mmCIF file of C-alpha atoms in Angstrom:
data_model
loop_
_atom_site.group_PDB
_atom_site.id
_atom_site.type_symbol
_atom_site.label_atom_id
_atom_site.label_comp_id
_atom_site.label_asym_id
_atom_site.label_seq_id
_atom_site.Cartn_x
_atom_site.Cartn_y
_atom_site.Cartn_z
ATOM 1 C CA MET A 851 -10.259 56.840 27.487
ATOM 2 C CA LYS A 852 -9.964 54.048 25.455
ATOM 3 C CA VAL A 853 -6.463 54.931 25.329
ATOM 4 C CA ILE A 854 -5.560 54.917 29.390
ATOM 5 C CA SER A 855 -6.878 51.555 28.816
ATOM 6 C CA THR A 856 -4.945 49.935 26.671
ATOM 7 C CA ALA A 857 -1.836 51.962 28.369
ATOM 8 C CA THR A 858 -2.962 50.520 31.600
ATOM 9 C CA ASN A 859 -3.202 47.319 30.010
ATOM 10 C CA VAL A 860 0.442 47.087 28.731
ATOM 11 C CA ALA A 861 1.208 48.301 32.246
ATOM 12 C CA GLN A 862 -0.033 45.835 33.782
ATOM 13 C CA ALA A 863 1.334 43.319 30.786
ATOM 14 C CA PHE A 864 4.855 44.290 31.354
ATOM 15 C CA LYS A 865 4.726 44.081 35.619
ATOM 16 C CA ASN A 866 3.014 40.655 35.193
ATOM 17 C CA ALA A 867 5.776 39.369 32.514
ATOM 18 C CA GLY A 868 8.298 41.007 35.097
ATOM 19 C CA ARG A 869 7.122 38.905 38.248
ATOM 20 C CA VAL A 870 7.052 36.015 35.488
ATOM 21 C CA THR A 871 10.758 36.026 34.824
ATOM 22 C CA GLU A 872 11.722 36.228 38.164
ATOM 23 C CA ILE A 873 9.812 33.196 39.090
ATOM 24 C CA ALA A 874 11.465 31.268 36.140
ATOM 25 C CA ARG A 875 14.794 33.191 37.703
ATOM 26 C CA VAL A 876 14.699 31.539 41.200
ATOM 27 C CA LEU A 877 13.094 28.203 39.956
ATOM 28 C CA VAL A 878 15.958 27.688 38.206
ATOM 29 C CA LYS A 879 18.213 28.716 40.792
ATOM 30 C CA HIS A 880 16.827 25.549 43.139
ATOM 31 C CA GLY A 881 17.569 23.760 40.018
ATOM 32 C CA PHE A 882 13.853 23.332 37.932
ATOM 33 C CA ILE A 883 14.613 24.340 34.674
ATOM 34 C CA ASP A 884 13.297 21.424 33.293
ATOM 35 C CA LEU A 885 9.479 22.324 34.841
ATOM 36 C CA LEU A 886 10.769 25.949 33.275
ATOM 37 C CA HIS A 887 11.285 23.809 29.862
ATOM 38 C CA ARG A 888 7.754 21.621 30.219
ATOM 39 C CA MET A 889 6.225 24.921 30.839
ATOM 40 C CA ASN A 890 7.648 26.580 27.636
ATOM 41 C CA LEU A 891 8.540 29.362 30.256
ATOM 42 C CA THR A 892 12.180 30.022 29.314
ATOM 43 C CA LYS A 893 11.674 32.457 26.868
ATOM 44 C CA PHE A 894 11.145 35.218 30.162
ATOM 45 C CA LEU A 895 14.950 33.841 31.143
ATOM 46 C CA LYS A 896 17.369 37.086 29.476
ATOM 47 C CA ASP A 897 20.462 34.996 29.977
ATOM 48 C CA LYS A 898 21.750 31.685 30.326
ATOM 49 C CA GLU A 899 19.898 30.676 33.829
ATOM 50 C CA GLU A 900 22.161 27.686 35.699
ATOM 51 C CA ALA A 901 20.736 25.569 39.067
ATOM 52 C CA ASN A 902 23.446 26.862 41.938
ATOM 53 C CA PRO A 903 24.957 24.682 43.064
ATOM 54 C CA LEU A 904 24.579 24.454 46.524
ATOM 55 C CA TYR A 905 20.972 22.948 46.219
ATOM 56 C CA ALA A 906 21.899 20.592 43.856
ATOM 57 C CA GLY A 907 22.314 18.696 47.320
ATOM 58 C CA LEU A 908 18.387 19.291 48.920
ATOM 59 C CA SER A 909 15.459 17.088 48.229
ATOM 60 C CA ILE A 910 12.946 18.475 45.596
ATOM 61 C CA PRO A 911 10.343 19.322 48.052
ATOM 62 C CA GLU A 912 13.427 21.038 50.379
ATOM 63 C CA ARG A 913 14.781 23.176 46.897
ATOM 64 C CA LEU A 914 10.494 23.695 46.853
ATOM 65 C CA ARG A 915 10.362 25.433 49.903
ATOM 66 C CA LEU A 916 13.495 27.415 49.500
ATOM 67 C CA SER A 917 11.814 28.939 46.378
ATOM 68 C CA PHE A 918 8.993 29.363 47.880
ATOM 69 C CA GLU A 919 10.269 31.688 50.369
ATOM 70 C CA GLU A 920 12.388 33.484 48.109
ATOM 71 C CA LEU A 921 9.354 33.797 46.177
ATOM 72 C CA GLY A 922 7.514 35.896 48.749
ATOM 73 C CA PRO A 923 4.589 35.774 50.695
ATOM 74 C CA THR A 924 2.219 34.360 47.948
ATOM 75 C CA PHE A 925 3.995 31.659 47.583
ATOM 76 C CA VAL A 926 4.378 30.696 51.500
ATOM 77 C CA LYS A 927 0.599 31.217 51.420
ATOM 78 C CA LEU A 928 0.395 28.514 49.034
ATOM 79 C CA GLY A 929 2.939 26.283 50.575
ATOM 80 C CA GLN A 930 1.526 27.002 53.871
ATOM 81 C CA LEU A 931 -2.023 25.779 52.305
ATOM 82 C CA LEU A 932 -0.052 22.077 50.626
ATOM 83 C CA ALA A 933 1.054 21.444 54.136
ATOM 84 C CA THR A 934 -2.744 20.888 54.720
ATOM 85 C CA ARG A 935 -3.483 18.952 52.222
ATOM 86 C CA SER A 936 -1.384 15.504 52.609
ATOM 87 C CA ASP A 937 -4.452 14.059 51.100
ATOM 88 C CA LEU A 938 -3.115 15.842 47.604
ATOM 89 C CA ILE A 939 0.655 15.626 47.878
ATOM 90 C CA PRO A 940 2.931 13.292 49.185
ATOM 91 C CA GLU A 941 3.939 13.547 52.804
ATOM 92 C CA ALA A 942 8.169 15.074 51.920
ATOM 93 C CA TYR A 943 6.086 17.818 50.395
ATOM 94 C CA VAL A 944 3.859 18.183 53.952
ATOM 95 C CA GLU A 945 6.885 17.884 56.415
ATOM 96 C CA GLU A 946 8.689 20.429 53.918
ATOM 97 C CA PHE A 947 6.156 22.961 53.788
ATOM 98 C CA SER A 948 5.393 22.641 57.460
ATOM 99 C CA LYS A 949 8.256 24.083 57.915
ATOM 100 C CA LEU A 950 6.795 27.541 56.352
ATOM 101 C CA GLN A 951 4.065 27.265 59.146
ATOM 102 C CA ASP A 952 6.848 28.516 61.936
ATOM 103 C CA ASP A 953 10.167 28.532 60.199
ATOM 104 C CA VAL A 954 10.244 31.550 58.312
ATOM 105 C CA ALA A 955 13.026 33.217 57.474
ATOM 106 C CA THR A 956 13.462 37.069 58.393
ATOM 107 C CA ILE A 957 13.964 39.957 56.292
ATOM 108 C CA PRO A 958 16.962 41.773 56.780
ATOM 109 C CA PHE A 959 16.604 44.498 58.775
ATOM 110 C CA GLU A 960 18.702 46.927 56.824
ATOM 111 C CA GLU A 961 15.153 46.014 54.332
ATOM 112 C CA ILE A 962 12.711 46.834 56.921
ATOM 113 C CA ARG A 963 14.604 50.182 57.743
ATOM 114 C CA SER A 964 14.228 51.096 54.128
ATOM 115 C CA PHE A 965 10.423 50.098 54.442
ATOM 116 C CA LEU A 966 9.717 51.869 57.498
ATOM 117 C CA GLU A 967 11.494 54.675 56.594
ATOM 118 C CA THR A 968 10.254 55.313 52.726
ATOM 119 C CA GLU A 969 6.396 54.712 54.655
ATOM 120 C CA LEU A 970 7.222 57.290 57.690
ATOM 121 C CA LYS A 971 9.560 59.968 55.590
ATOM 122 C CA SER A 972 11.500 60.427 58.228
ATOM 123 C CA PRO A 973 14.765 58.106 59.793
ATOM 124 C CA ILE A 974 13.809 55.233 62.281
ATOM 125 C CA ASP A 975 15.456 57.237 64.664
ATOM 126 C CA HIS A 976 13.592 60.014 64.225
ATOM 127 C CA VAL A 977 10.371 58.342 65.525
ATOM 128 C CA PHE A 978 11.408 55.348 67.784
ATOM 129 C CA SER A 979 13.587 56.003 70.635
ATOM 130 C CA GLU A 980 14.546 52.696 70.354
ATOM 131 C CA PHE A 981 13.896 49.733 68.193
ATOM 132 C CA GLU A 982 15.587 46.339 68.521
ATOM 133 C CA THR A 983 16.368 45.324 64.330
ATOM 134 C CA THR A 984 16.399 41.596 65.988
ATOM 135 C CA PRO A 985 12.610 40.267 65.127
ATOM 136 C CA LYS A 986 10.979 38.224 67.706
ATOM 137 C CA ALA A 987 8.945 36.935 65.530
ATOM 138 C CA ALA A 988 8.799 35.805 61.585
ATOM 139 C CA ALA A 989 5.517 34.464 59.172
ATOM 140 C CA SER A 990 4.306 34.966 55.906
ATOM 141 C CA ILE A 991 3.739 38.389 55.496
ATOM 142 C CA ALA A 992 5.059 40.305 58.650
ATOM 143 C CA GLN A 993 8.185 39.941 61.040
ATOM 144 C CA VAL A 994 7.292 42.051 63.907
ATOM 145 C CA HIS A 995 10.102 44.008 65.563
ATOM 146 C CA PHE A 996 9.893 45.600 69.500
ATOM 147 C CA ALA A 997 10.083 49.414 69.698
ATOM 148 C CA ILE A 998 9.195 51.806 71.685
ATOM 149 C CA LEU A 999 8.506 55.713 70.349
ATOM 150 C CA LYS A 1000 9.737 58.644 70.831
ATOM 151 C CA SER A 1001 6.618 59.346 72.762
ATOM 152 C CA GLY A 1002 7.359 56.396 75.176
ATOM 153 C CA GLU A 1003 4.718 54.625 73.661
ATOM 154 C CA LYS A 1004 5.415 50.483 73.421
#
């Protein structure tokens, strides 16, 4: 049993290192390499990563919000929580993180299709008679698409 436990721990460590690497890359992309240096996290960067010049003209709160959006639901939820804490963070951050409450980027339909077809183990058109590719709403952990099953149920 100890071998299985050790293997599980090693697998989890690799998974965690992969996520830290992903977080580090996103932060560098949005111009936060100095933060990674201060946190001694540059060792997780494989290549010479550089900030994307498209973000150079944006404020720190804007770049941080965009980082949170790119990093996914957990970070979006963190931003939403921080948006409610004007007693803890500057107003510029509160305003920017408030955009995570009701202005979350949508996931491209091809990613939605791929996920659904994997979960359903069938092409979308075998399950649905209609499926709107444009989302009606998006939030930190969900995206809503209108659809009608082959049975006619909405």
